Coordinates of C-alpha atoms in Angstrom, one line a residue:
M893 CA 19.5 4.8 9.3
P894 CA 18.6 4.3 5.6
V895 CA 20.5 1.5 3.8
P896 CA 20.9 1.1 0.0
G897 CA 18.0 -0.8 -1.5
P898 CA 16.7 -2.0 -4.8
G899 CA 14.6 1.1 -5.3
Y900 CA 17.8 2.8 -6.4
S901 CA 19.6 0.0 -8.3
I902 CA 21.9 0.6 -11.2
T903 CA 23.9 -1.5 -13.6
V904 CA 27.1 0.1 -14.7
R905 CA 28.9 -1.3 -17.7
V906 CA 32.6 -0.6 -17.4
E907 CA 35.7 -1.3 -19.4
A908 CA 38.8 -2.1 -17.2
P909 CA 42.3 -3.4 -17.6
A910 CA 42.6 -7.2 -17.7
S911 CA 44.6 -7.6 -14.5
S912 CA 44.4 -10.1 -11.7
T913 CA 43.2 -7.4 -9.3
A914 CA 40.6 -5.8 -11.6
A915 CA 37.5 -7.5 -10.1
G916 CA 38.6 -6.8 -6.6
D917 CA 39.5 -3.2 -7.4
L918 CA 36.1 -2.5 -8.9
T919 CA 34.0 -4.1 -6.2
T920 CA 36.1 -2.4 -3.5
A921 CA 35.5 1.0 -5.2
V922 CA 31.7 0.4 -5.0
G923 CA 31.9 -0.5 -1.4
R924 CA 34.1 2.4 -0.5
V925 CA 31.4 4.9 -1.4
G926 CA 28.6 2.9 0.3
G927 CA 27.1 1.0 -2.6
V928 CA 25.9 -2.6 -2.1
L929 CA 27.1 -4.9 -4.8
T930 CA 24.4 -7.2 -6.1
A931 CA 26.0 -8.7 -9.2
F932 CA 29.3 -8.7 -11.1
D933 CA 29.1 -10.1 -14.7
V934 CA 31.9 -10.3 -17.2
V935 CA 30.3 -9.3 -20.6
E936 CA 33.5 -9.3 -22.7
S937 CA 37.1 -10.5 -22.2
H938 CA 40.1 -9.5 -24.3
P939 CA 43.8 -9.9 -23.8
D940 CA 44.3 -6.4 -22.5
S941 CA 40.8 -5.5 -21.2
I942 CA 37.5 -6.8 -19.8
V943 CA 34.0 -5.4 -19.9
V944 CA 31.9 -6.0 -16.9
D945 CA 28.4 -5.2 -15.7
I946 CA 28.4 -4.1 -12.1
S947 CA 25.0 -4.0 -10.4
A948 CA 24.6 -2.2 -7.1
N949 CA 22.0 -0.8 -4.8
A950 CA 22.3 2.9 -3.8
L951 CA 20.6 5.3 -1.4
S952 CA 19.4 7.8 -3.9
E953 CA 20.0 9.1 -7.4
N954 CA 22.9 11.3 -6.2
H955 CA 24.4 8.3 -4.5
A956 CA 24.1 6.3 -7.7
Q957 CA 25.9 9.1 -9.5
D958 CA 28.7 9.0 -6.9
I959 CA 29.1 5.2 -7.5
T960 CA 29.3 5.8 -11.2
Q961 CA 31.8 8.7 -10.9
T962 CA 34.0 6.7 -8.5
L963 CA 34.2 3.8 -11.0
D964 CA 34.9 6.2 -13.9
S965 CA 37.7 7.9 -12.1
M966 CA 39.7 4.7 -11.5
P967 CA 42.9 4.5 -13.5
G968 CA 42.3 2.8 -16.9
V969 CA 38.6 2.3 -16.2
R970 CA 35.9 3.8 -18.5
V971 CA 32.2 3.8 -17.8
R972 CA 30.4 2.9 -21.1
K973 CA 26.8 3.0 -19.9
V974 CA 24.6 3.3 -16.8
S975 CA 21.2 1.7 -16.6
D976 CA 18.7 2.5 -13.8
R977 CA 17.1 -0.9 -13.1
T978 CA 13.9 0.6 -11.7
F979 CA 13.3 2.6 -14.9
L980 CA 14.0 -0.5 -17.0
I981 CA 11.2 -2.5 -15.5
H982 CA 8.8 0.3 -16.3
L983 CA 9.7 0.6 -20.0
G984 CA 6.4 0.2 -21.9
G985 CA 4.4 -0.2 -18.7
K986 CA 4.0 -3.1 -16.4
I987 CA 0.6 -4.6 -17.4
E988 CA -1.1 -5.7 -20.5
V989 CA -4.4 -7.2 -21.8
T990 CA -4.3 -10.8 -22.9
P991 CA -7.3 -12.5 -24.6
K992 CA -8.8 -15.5 -22.7
V993 CA -10.3 -17.1 -25.8
A994 CA -8.8 -18.4 -29.0
L995 CA -9.5 -16.4 -32.2
R996 CA -8.1 -18.9 -34.7
N997 CA -10.7 -18.8 -37.5
R998 CA -13.9 -17.3 -38.7
D999 CA -16.1 -19.5 -36.5
D1000 CA -14.2 -18.3 -33.4
L1001 CA -14.6 -14.7 -34.5
S1002 CA -18.3 -15.1 -35.2
R1003 CA -18.9 -16.2 -31.6
A1004 CA -16.5 -13.8 -29.8
Y1005 CA -17.5 -10.9 -31.9
T1006 CA -20.2 -10.2 -34.5
P1007 CA -22.7 -11.6 -35.2
G1008 CA -22.8 -13.9 -32.1
V1009 CA -21.9 -11.3 -29.6
A1010 CA -25.2 -9.5 -30.3
R1011 CA -27.1 -12.3 -28.6
V1012 CA -25.0 -11.8 -25.4
C1013 CA -25.6 -8.1 -25.5
Q1014 CA -29.4 -8.7 -25.7
A1015 CA -29.3 -11.1 -22.8
I1016 CA -27.5 -8.5 -20.6
A1017 CA -29.9 -5.8 -21.7
A1018 CA -32.8 -8.0 -20.6
N1019 CA -31.1 -8.9 -17.3
P1020 CA -28.3 -6.5 -16.3
E1021 CA -27.1 -8.8 -13.5
D1022 CA -25.9 -11.2 -16.3
A1023 CA -23.0 -8.7 -16.9
R1024 CA -21.2 -10.3 -13.9
R1025 CA -21.6 -13.7 -15.5
L1026 CA -21.0 -12.9 -19.1
T1027 CA -18.3 -10.2 -19.1
I1028 CA -15.1 -9.2 -17.5
K1029 CA -17.1 -7.3 -14.9
R1030 CA -17.1 -10.3 -12.5
N1031 CA -13.4 -10.1 -11.9
T1032 CA -12.4 -6.5 -12.7
V1033 CA -11.6 -3.6 -10.5
A1034 CA -10.9 0.1 -11.3
V1035 CA -7.8 1.6 -9.6
L1036 CA -9.0 5.2 -9.7
T1037 CA -6.9 8.3 -8.8
D1038 CA -6.7 12.0 -9.4
G1039 CA -3.0 12.1 -8.7
S1040 CA -3.4 14.5 -5.8
A1041 CA -1.6 12.5 -3.1
V1042 CA 0.7 10.0 -4.7
L1043 CA 3.0 8.1 -2.3
G1044 CA 5.0 10.7 -0.4
L1045 CA 5.3 12.8 -3.6
G1046 CA 2.1 14.9 -3.2
N1047 CA 0.1 16.4 -5.9
I1048 CA 1.9 15.3 -9.1
G1049 CA -1.1 14.7 -11.3
P1050 CA -2.7 11.8 -13.2
A1051 CA 0.1 11.0 -15.7
A1052 CA 2.8 10.9 -13.1
A1053 CA 0.5 8.7 -10.9
L1054 CA 0.1 6.1 -13.7
P1055 CA 3.2 4.0 -12.8
V1056 CA 1.9 3.6 -9.2
M1057 CA -1.6 2.6 -10.5
E1058 CA 0.0 0.1 -12.9
G1059 CA 2.0 -1.4 -10.0
K1060 CA -1.2 -1.7 -8.0
A1061 CA -2.9 -3.5 -10.9
A1062 CA 0.0 -5.9 -11.2
L1063 CA -0.2 -6.6 -7.4
F1064 CA -3.9 -7.4 -7.7
K1065 CA -3.2 -9.9 -10.4
K1066 CA -0.1 -11.4 -8.7
F1067 CA -1.6 -12.0 -5.3
A1068 CA -5.3 -12.5 -5.9
D1069 CA -5.8 -13.1 -9.7
V1070 CA -8.0 -9.9 -9.8
D1071 CA -8.0 -8.0 -13.1
A1072 CA -7.4 -4.4 -12.2
W1073 CA -7.0 -1.4 -14.5
P1074 CA -5.6 2.1 -13.9
V1075 CA -8.1 4.9 -14.2
C1076 CA -6.2 8.2 -13.8
L1077 CA -8.5 11.2 -14.0
D1078 CA -7.4 14.7 -15.2
T1079 CA -9.5 16.5 -12.7
Q1080 CA -9.4 17.1 -9.0
D1081 CA -12.9 18.4 -8.7
T1082 CA -14.9 16.3 -6.3
E1083 CA -18.1 16.4 -8.3
E1084 CA -16.4 15.5 -11.6
I1085 CA -14.6 12.6 -10.0
I1086 CA -17.9 11.2 -8.6
M1087 CA -19.6 11.7 -11.9
I1088 CA -16.9 10.0 -13.9
A1089 CA -16.7 7.1 -11.4
K1090 CA -20.4 6.6 -11.7
A1091 CA -20.3 6.6 -15.5
L1092 CA -17.5 4.1 -15.5
A1093 CA -19.0 1.7 -12.9
P1094 CA -20.9 -0.6 -15.3
V1095 CA -17.6 -2.2 -16.4
Y1096 CA -16.3 -2.9 -12.9
A1097 CA -17.3 -5.1 -9.9
G1098 CA -15.4 -2.8 -7.5
I1099 CA -13.5 0.5 -7.3
N1100 CA -10.2 0.9 -5.5
L1101 CA -9.7 4.6 -4.8
E1102 CA -6.0 5.5 -4.6
D1103 CA -3.8 8.4 -3.8
I1104 CA -6.7 11.0 -3.5
A1105 CA -5.9 13.8 -1.0
A1106 CA -7.8 14.3 2.2
P1107 CA -10.4 15.6 3.0
R1108 CA -11.7 15.3 -0.6
C1109 CA -11.2 11.5 -0.5
F1110 CA -13.7 11.2 2.4
E1111 CA -16.5 12.9 0.4
I1112 CA -15.8 11.0 -2.8
E1113 CA -15.8 7.6 -1.1
K1114 CA -18.9 8.3 1.0
R1115 CA -21.0 9.4 -1.9
L1116 CA -19.8 6.7 -4.3
R1117 CA -20.7 4.1 -1.7
E1118 CA -24.2 5.6 -1.4
Q1119 CA -24.8 5.9 -5.1
L1120 CA -23.2 2.7 -6.6
D1121 CA -24.1 -0.9 -6.2
I1122 CA -20.5 -2.1 -6.2
P1123 CA -17.9 -1.9 -3.3
V1124 CA -15.8 1.3 -3.1
F1125 CA -12.6 1.0 -1.1
H1126 CA -10.1 3.7 -0.5
D1127 CA -6.9 1.7 0.0
D1128 CA -4.9 4.6 1.6
Q1129 CA -7.5 4.6 4.3
H1130 CA -8.8 1.1 4.8
G1131 CA -6.0 -1.0 3.5
T1132 CA -3.6 0.7 5.9
A1133 CA -6.2 0.4 8.7
I1134 CA -6.7 -3.3 8.2
V1135 CA -3.0 -4.1 8.3
V1136 CA -2.4 -1.8 11.4
V1137 CA -5.3 -3.5 13.3
A1138 CA -3.9 -6.9 12.4
A1139 CA -0.4 -6.0 13.4
L1140 CA -1.6 -4.4 16.7
R1141 CA -3.6 -7.5 17.6
N1142 CA -0.4 -9.6 17.3
A1143 CA 1.8 -7.0 18.9
L1144 CA -0.4 -7.0 22.0
R1145 CA -0.3 -10.8 22.0
V1146 CA 3.5 -10.5 22.2
V1147 CA 3.4 -8.1 25.2
G1148 CA 0.5 -9.8 26.9
K1149 CA -1.9 -6.8 26.9
N1150 CA -5.6 -6.5 26.1
I1151 CA -6.6 -3.7 23.7
E1152 CA -9.5 -2.9 26.1
D1153 CA -7.0 -1.8 28.6
C1154 CA -4.7 0.2 26.3
K1155 CA -4.3 3.9 25.6
I1156 CA -3.4 4.3 22.0
V1157 CA -1.9 7.5 20.5
V1158 CA -2.4 8.1 16.8
S1159 CA -0.3 10.7 15.1
G1160 CA -1.8 12.0 11.9
V1161 CA -5.5 12.3 11.2
G1162 CA -5.7 12.4 7.5
A1163 CA -6.9 9.6 5.3
A1164 CA -5.0 6.8 6.9
G1165 CA -5.1 8.0 10.5
S1166 CA -8.8 8.6 10.5
A1167 CA -9.5 5.2 9.0
I1168 CA -7.2 3.5 11.6
I1169 CA -9.0 5.2 14.4
R1170 CA -12.5 4.3 13.1
L1171 CA -11.5 0.6 12.6
L1172 CA -9.7 0.4 16.0
L1173 CA -12.9 1.7 17.7
G1174 CA -14.5 -1.6 16.5
K1175 CA -12.0 -3.4 18.8
N1176 CA -13.1 -1.4 21.9
P1177 CA -9.8 0.1 23.0
G1178 CA -9.3 1.6 26.4
D1179 CA -8.9 5.0 24.8
I1180 CA -7.5 6.6 21.6
V1181 CA -5.8 10.0 21.7
A1182 CA -5.3 11.5 18.2
A1183 CA -2.8 14.3 17.4
D1184 CA -2.0 16.3 14.3
I1185 CA 0.2 19.3 13.5
D1186 CA -1.8 21.4 15.9
G1187 CA -1.5 19.0 18.8
I1188 CA -4.0 16.7 20.5
V1189 CA -7.5 16.6 19.0
H1190 CA -10.2 17.5 21.5
S1191 CA -13.6 19.0 21.3
E1192 CA -12.6 22.4 22.7
R1193 CA -9.7 22.9 20.4
G1194 CA -11.5 24.9 17.7
N1195 CA -11.2 25.0 13.9
L1196 CA -12.1 21.4 13.6
D1197 CA -13.4 20.2 10.2
D1198 CA -16.1 17.5 9.9
N1199 CA -13.5 14.7 10.1
L1200 CA -11.7 16.1 13.2
T1201 CA -15.1 16.9 14.9
W1202 CA -16.1 13.2 14.5
I1203 CA -12.7 12.1 15.9
A1204 CA -13.0 14.5 18.9
E1205 CA -16.5 13.1 19.6
H1206 CA -15.3 9.5 19.6
T1207 CA -11.9 9.6 21.2
N1208 CA -9.9 11.2 24.0
K1209 CA -12.2 10.2 26.9
E1210 CA -10.4 12.5 29.3
Q1211 CA -10.3 15.4 26.8
Q1212 CA -6.5 15.7 27.1
A1213 CA -5.0 18.7 25.5
G1214 CA -1.4 19.5 24.6
T1215 CA 1.3 18.1 22.3
L1216 CA 2.1 14.7 20.9
H1217 CA 4.9 14.4 23.4
E1218 CA 2.4 14.9 26.2
A1219 CA 0.0 12.4 24.7
L1220 CA 2.7 9.7 24.8
V1221 CA 3.1 9.9 28.5
G1222 CA 1.5 6.7 29.9
A1223 CA 0.5 5.4 26.5
D1224 CA 0.6 1.7 25.7
V1225 CA 0.7 2.1 21.9
F1226 CA 1.9 4.7 19.4
I1227 CA 0.7 4.6 15.8
G1228 CA 2.2 7.2 13.4
V1229 CA 1.0 8.0 9.9
S1230 CA 2.2 11.6 9.9
A1231 CA 5.7 13.1 9.5
P1232 CA 9.3 12.1 10.1
N1233 CA 11.4 12.6 13.3
L1234 CA 8.7 13.8 15.7
F1235 CA 10.1 12.3 18.8
G1236 CA 13.0 10.3 20.2
A1237 CA 13.8 7.5 22.7
E1238 CA 13.3 9.9 25.6
Q1239 CA 9.6 10.2 24.7
V1240 CA 9.2 6.4 24.3
A1241 CA 10.6 6.1 27.8
T1242 CA 7.6 8.0 29.1
M1243 CA 5.2 5.4 27.7
K1244 CA 4.1 2.4 29.7
S1245 CA 6.3 -0.7 30.0
D1246 CA 6.2 -3.1 27.1
A1247 CA 5.2 -0.3 24.8
V1248 CA 4.3 -0.8 21.1
V1249 CA 5.5 1.7 18.5
F1250 CA 4.3 1.7 14.9
A1251 CA 6.2 4.5 13.2
L1252 CA 4.8 4.3 9.7
A1253 CA 5.7 7.6 8.0
N1254 CA 7.6 6.8 4.8
P1255 CA 10.4 6.9 3.9
D1256 CA 11.5 8.4 7.2
P1257 CA 9.4 7.4 10.2
E1258 CA 8.3 9.5 13.2
I1259 CA 11.1 8.0 15.2
D1260 CA 14.2 6.1 14.2
P1261 CA 13.3 2.5 14.8
L1262 CA 16.7 1.8 16.5
E1263 CA 15.9 4.6 18.9
A1264 CA 12.4 3.3 19.5
Q1265 CA 13.8 -0.2 20.3
K1266 CA 15.7 1.2 23.3
H1267 CA 12.4 1.3 25.3
A1268 CA 9.6 -0.2 23.2
A1269 CA 9.0 -4.0 23.2
V1270 CA 7.6 -4.1 19.6
V1271 CA 8.5 -1.7 16.8
A1272 CA 7.0 -1.6 13.3
T1273 CA 7.5 0.7 10.3
G1274 CA 6.4 1.1 6.7
R1275 CA 9.8 0.3 5.5
S1276 CA 11.1 -2.9 3.9
D1277 CA 14.5 -2.7 5.5
F1278 CA 13.2 -3.2 9.1
P1279 CA 11.2 -6.0 10.7
N1280 CA 7.4 -5.8 10.9
Q1281 CA 6.7 -3.8 7.7
I1282 CA 3.1 -2.6 7.6
N1283 CA 2.3 -3.0 3.9
N1284 CA -1.2 -2.6 2.3
V1285 CA -0.3 -5.5 -0.1
L1286 CA -1.3 -7.8 2.8
A1287 CA -4.8 -6.5 2.6
F1288 CA -6.2 -5.1 -0.7
P1289 CA -5.7 -8.1 -3.0
G1290 CA -7.5 -10.5 -0.7
V1291 CA -10.2 -8.0 0.3
F1292 CA -11.2 -7.5 -3.3
R1293 CA -10.9 -11.3 -4.1
G1294 CA -13.4 -11.9 -1.3
L1295 CA -15.7 -9.1 -2.4
L1296 CA -15.7 -10.3 -6.0
D1297 CA -16.3 -14.0 -5.0
A1298 CA -19.2 -12.9 -2.9
Q1299 CA -20.6 -10.7 -5.6
A1300 CA -20.8 -8.0 -3.0
H1301 CA -22.6 -4.7 -3.6
H1302 CA -21.0 -2.8 -0.8
I1303 CA -18.2 -3.0 1.9
D1304 CA -18.5 -2.4 5.6
D1305 CA -16.5 -2.5 8.8
S1306 CA -17.4 -6.1 9.5
M1307 CA -15.6 -7.1 6.4
L1308 CA -12.6 -4.9 7.1
L1309 CA -12.3 -6.4 10.7
A1310 CA -12.6 -9.9 9.3
A1311 CA -9.7 -9.1 6.9
A1312 CA -7.6 -7.8 9.8
D1313 CA -8.3 -10.9 11.9
A1314 CA -7.4 -13.2 8.9
I1315 CA -4.1 -11.5 8.4
A1316 CA -3.3 -11.7 12.1
D1317 CA -4.2 -15.4 12.3
V1318 CA -1.7 -16.3 9.5
V1319 CA 1.0 -15.6 12.2
D1320 CA 0.3 -18.5 14.6
N1321 CA 1.9 -18.9 18.0
G1322 CA 4.7 -20.9 16.4
K1323 CA 5.8 -17.9 14.4
L1324 CA 4.9 -15.0 16.6
N1325 CA 7.6 -12.8 18.2
A1326 CA 8.5 -9.2 18.6
S1327 CA 10.1 -9.1 15.1
F1328 CA 7.4 -11.0 13.3
I1329 CA 3.9 -9.7 14.0
V1330 CA 2.6 -9.7 10.4
P1331 CA 3.2 -12.2 7.6
S1332 CA 5.4 -11.6 4.6
V1333 CA 3.7 -10.0 1.7
F1334 CA 4.9 -13.0 -0.3
D1335 CA 3.2 -15.5 2.1
S1336 CA 0.8 -17.4 -0.3
A1337 CA -1.5 -18.1 2.6
V1338 CA -2.4 -14.4 3.2
A1339 CA -4.6 -13.4 0.2
P1340 CA -6.7 -16.6 0.3
A1341 CA -7.3 -16.3 4.0
V1342 CA -8.3 -12.7 3.7
A1343 CA -10.6 -13.5 0.7
E1344 CA -12.3 -16.3 2.5
A1345 CA -12.9 -14.1 5.6
V1346 CA -14.2 -11.2 3.6
K1347 CA -16.4 -13.5 1.6
K1348 CA -18.0 -15.0 4.7
A1349 CA -18.5 -11.6 6.2
A1350 CA -20.1 -10.3 3.0
K1351 CA -22.5 -13.3 2.8
A1352 CA -23.4 -13.0 6.5
G1353 CA -24.3 -9.3 5.9
K1354 CA -26.5 -10.3 3.0
T1355 CA -28.2 -12.9 5.0
A1356 CA -28.8 -10.5 7.9
A1357 CA -30.2 -7.8 5.5
Q1358 CA -32.6 -10.4 4.0
A1359 CA -33.8 -11.6 7.4

C-alpha cells in the first residue's frame, strides 16, 4: 500500500561513464529497486565521465540505502555523496525572528528601545490590556509541548519534539500570518506544565498545546482554560475533531444521509477520539459507539477512567458490548484514530450500504483504504497519498487567526463547530464528490473562511455573555 514519498527523499551525487546510455542506465536502476525519480541534473561533464545529481523518493531510510547501494554497484559508477533532503530543510531550524521596524540610526533606537520604550512600559503597567495593542502579544501563539506523544513516535522528549513544533510555527505563519513560537518543556509533570504555561502567558494571545499524552493533556487543557484569560487549544484533540466533523458533513452529503439517522463507530478514545466524540455530539448523531483496545465502551465495562466514564454516559444508547468488529455491524460511519490493520473488507461489508470509513491512524490506517473501497462509498485517511486527507492544517491556522482577530479570551464548542462548518462549506456542490470531501491544505480560501467563522462565533459569545 505505501508508495515512495517526499518524506524519504534523497539526492545522490554519482560519477558515471560518459556514454549514450548512462542516463537511462542510472534512472532504470533507481526504478528497478522501487525508487521514484524526481530529478536528474548533470553537475559536471568531462570527455570520459559525467557527474549527476539523482533525486528520488523512497519508502524508508532502508529503502533509500538500497537505492544508493544499487547505484554504487553499477559498473563504472561511484557514489560521491548522499543528501537526505528532509534533513537539509531542517539545518539551522525552520523559523526565525525578523524585526518589523527599522533600526537605522540613534533616533530609531531611542524610540524602539531606551529611553522611549520606558513610556510604553508605563502605559502597559497602567492598563495591562494595552499589551495586545502595543506588543507582539496581539498576534503571537505559544506552541507548547512536553514531548510525550510526538506524532506516532511516542515519548521522545522536548528536544526531539522541537522540529515538529518549528514546523507547526511555520504553518501558522504560512497559512494565517500568526506568529507562533515553540515552547518545549523539559518536564512531564502536570502541575509544573500548568505552572510554566501560566507564567509564560503574558507574552501570548493564545496557547496551542501539542503532542502531550492522554490523559494528562485533558487535565492540563481544562485547568489552563479555567485559569488563563487567553484561548487554550489542544490541536491533537480539537484540530483533528474540527476537520473530522467537516469531512463527515460532506461525506454524508455525498451519500445522502442525515447525521441524525447515523450510527457512528469511533475507534480510539484518547485525545483525538474523545474530542471527536464530544464535537460530534453537538451535531446530534443518531448514536455513537466508541471502542478501544478493550472493546466497546459501555457503562458496565468496569475500569473506566474519568474520560471513559464520560464517554460511556453520553454514547452507546443501547449499551452494546463486544468487539470493534461487532460494533461495525449496521454502522453508517467508522472513524478510526487508533491503530493499524484492525479490520478488513469483510467487516466493512457488515456496515450499512453507502458506508463512510475514515481510517486515520498514521502512517498505517485501521484498514487498507483499497480494501475499504470495496464496500464503502467514501473513504478518508490521514495520509497524503490517498484522496480525502484529514489534516489538522485545515483547522488550526484559521482557528487562531479568528481568535486573535476577535481578541478572544477563551474558546468553546460553538467556535469549533463554526470552524468545521466553514471548512465544509469551502467544498461547494460543484466540487463535492466521493474523492473530494475536504479542501486542499493549500486552498487559500480555507484559513480566511475559518478565521471569519471563528471570529463571528467568538463575538457572538461575547455579546451573549454581556446581555
